[in-house]
Amino acid sequence: QVQLQESGPGLVKPSQTLSLTCTVSGCSITTNAYYWNWIRQPPGKGIEWMGAISYSGSTYYSPSLRSRTSISRDTSKNQVTLQLSSVTTEDTAVYYCARSPIHIATTQRNEYDYWGIGTLVTVSS
């Protein structure tokens, strides 16, 4: 069974870099042809696709977040990492990692076949 688990600090100060890790079990992140996505949901708002890394290591970013976002992977640990720099209170959200069978930058939940439970990150001084 495929499982995804997000981890990282729950509180980040403004202007700092948010760093989260998604640990995947039950499926190698290099398995053809899955994509590993980062998605977030601010309080009271809809979900936002942030970016993804493919099975081959290619990365894709939301245009609105591209300048502040970096997604990487550690294949030896089967982990995908998100870094979001220069955070503000607007970046407060529940952050999810999710798998998709194709590259699709969508907010449609049913396009992702596996999700982590999510982790709340609060940006506050």
Tab-separated table of N, CA, C and O in Angstrom, residues 21 25 29 33 40 59 64 71 77 83 87 89-91 109 115 123:
chain	number	residue	atom	x	y	z
A	21	THR	N	9.307	17.688	4.232
A	21	THR	CA	9.702	16.435	3.612
A	21	THR	C	8.504	15.516	3.490
A	21	THR	O	7.688	15.430	4.419
A	25	SER	N	6.275	5.478	1.131
A	25	SER	CA	6.471	4.042	1.290
A	25	SER	C	5.491	3.310	0.391
A	25	SER	O	4.437	3.834	0.030
A	29	ILE	N	9.864	6.468	-5.570
A	29	ILE	CA	9.600	7.753	-6.229
A	29	ILE	C	10.210	7.806	-7.624
A	29	ILE	O	9.960	8.750	-8.374
A	33	ALA	N	5.425	6.007	-14.200
A	33	ALA	CA	5.718	7.391	-14.532
A	33	ALA	C	4.945	8.285	-13.572
A	33	ALA	O	4.092	9.056	-13.983
A	40	ARG	N	-1.203	22.822	-1.275
A	40	ARG	CA	-1.498	23.413	0.021
A	40	ARG	C	-2.915	23.958	0.062
A	40	ARG	O	-3.526	24.204	-0.981
A	59	THR	N	11.363	18.857	-12.599
A	59	THR	CA	10.545	19.638	-11.673
A	59	THR	C	9.631	20.598	-12.420
A	59	THR	O	9.953	21.064	-13.526
A	64	SER	N	2.943	31.235	-10.090
A	64	SER	CA	2.814	32.240	-9.025
A	64	SER	C	3.790	31.998	-7.880
A	64	SER	O	4.038	32.911	-7.083
A	71	ILE	N	11.714	22.147	-5.301
A	71	ILE	CA	11.360	20.767	-4.975
A	71	ILE	C	12.523	19.873	-5.381
A	71	ILE	O	13.048	19.992	-6.483
A	77	LYS	N	16.451	7.712	0.243
A	77	LYS	CA	15.502	7.716	1.361
A	77	LYS	C	14.044	7.671	0.884
A	77	LYS	O	13.134	7.614	1.715
A	83	GLN	N	10.862	23.311	-0.462
A	83	GLN	CA	11.370	24.510	0.192
A	83	GLN	C	10.648	25.717	-0.384
A	83	GLN	O	10.542	25.858	-1.601
A	87	VAL	N	8.816	33.414	3.329
A	87	VAL	CA	7.408	33.173	3.645
A	87	VAL	C	6.787	34.382	4.339
A	87	VAL	O	7.466	35.165	5.010
A	89	THR	N	2.676	35.575	6.174
A	89	THR	CA	1.507	34.963	6.819
A	89	THR	C	0.564	34.351	5.793
A	89	THR	O	-0.213	33.449	6.121
A	90	GLU	N	0.635	34.823	4.557
A	90	GLU	CA	-0.203	34.265	3.491
A	90	GLU	C	0.173	32.824	3.149
A	90	GLU	O	-0.592	32.137	2.465
A	91	ASP	N	1.326	32.388	3.597
A	91	ASP	CA	1.765	31.011	3.341
A	91	ASP	C	1.305	30.039	4.426
A	91	ASP	O	1.596	28.847	4.344
A	109	ARG	N	-9.078	17.183	-6.720
A	109	ARG	CA	-8.542	16.183	-5.791
A	109	ARG	C	-8.518	14.773	-6.379
A	109	ARG	O	-7.594	13.997	-6.095
A	115	TRP	N	-2.660	10.543	-1.177
A	115	TRP	CA	-2.377	11.783	-0.462
A	115	TRP	C	-1.754	11.469	0.887
A	115	TRP	O	-2.063	10.450	1.507
A	123	VAL	N	2.801	30.539	9.687
A	123	VAL	CA	3.845	31.554	9.579
A	123	VAL	C	3.484	32.687	10.528
A	123	VAL	O	2.460	33.352	10.364
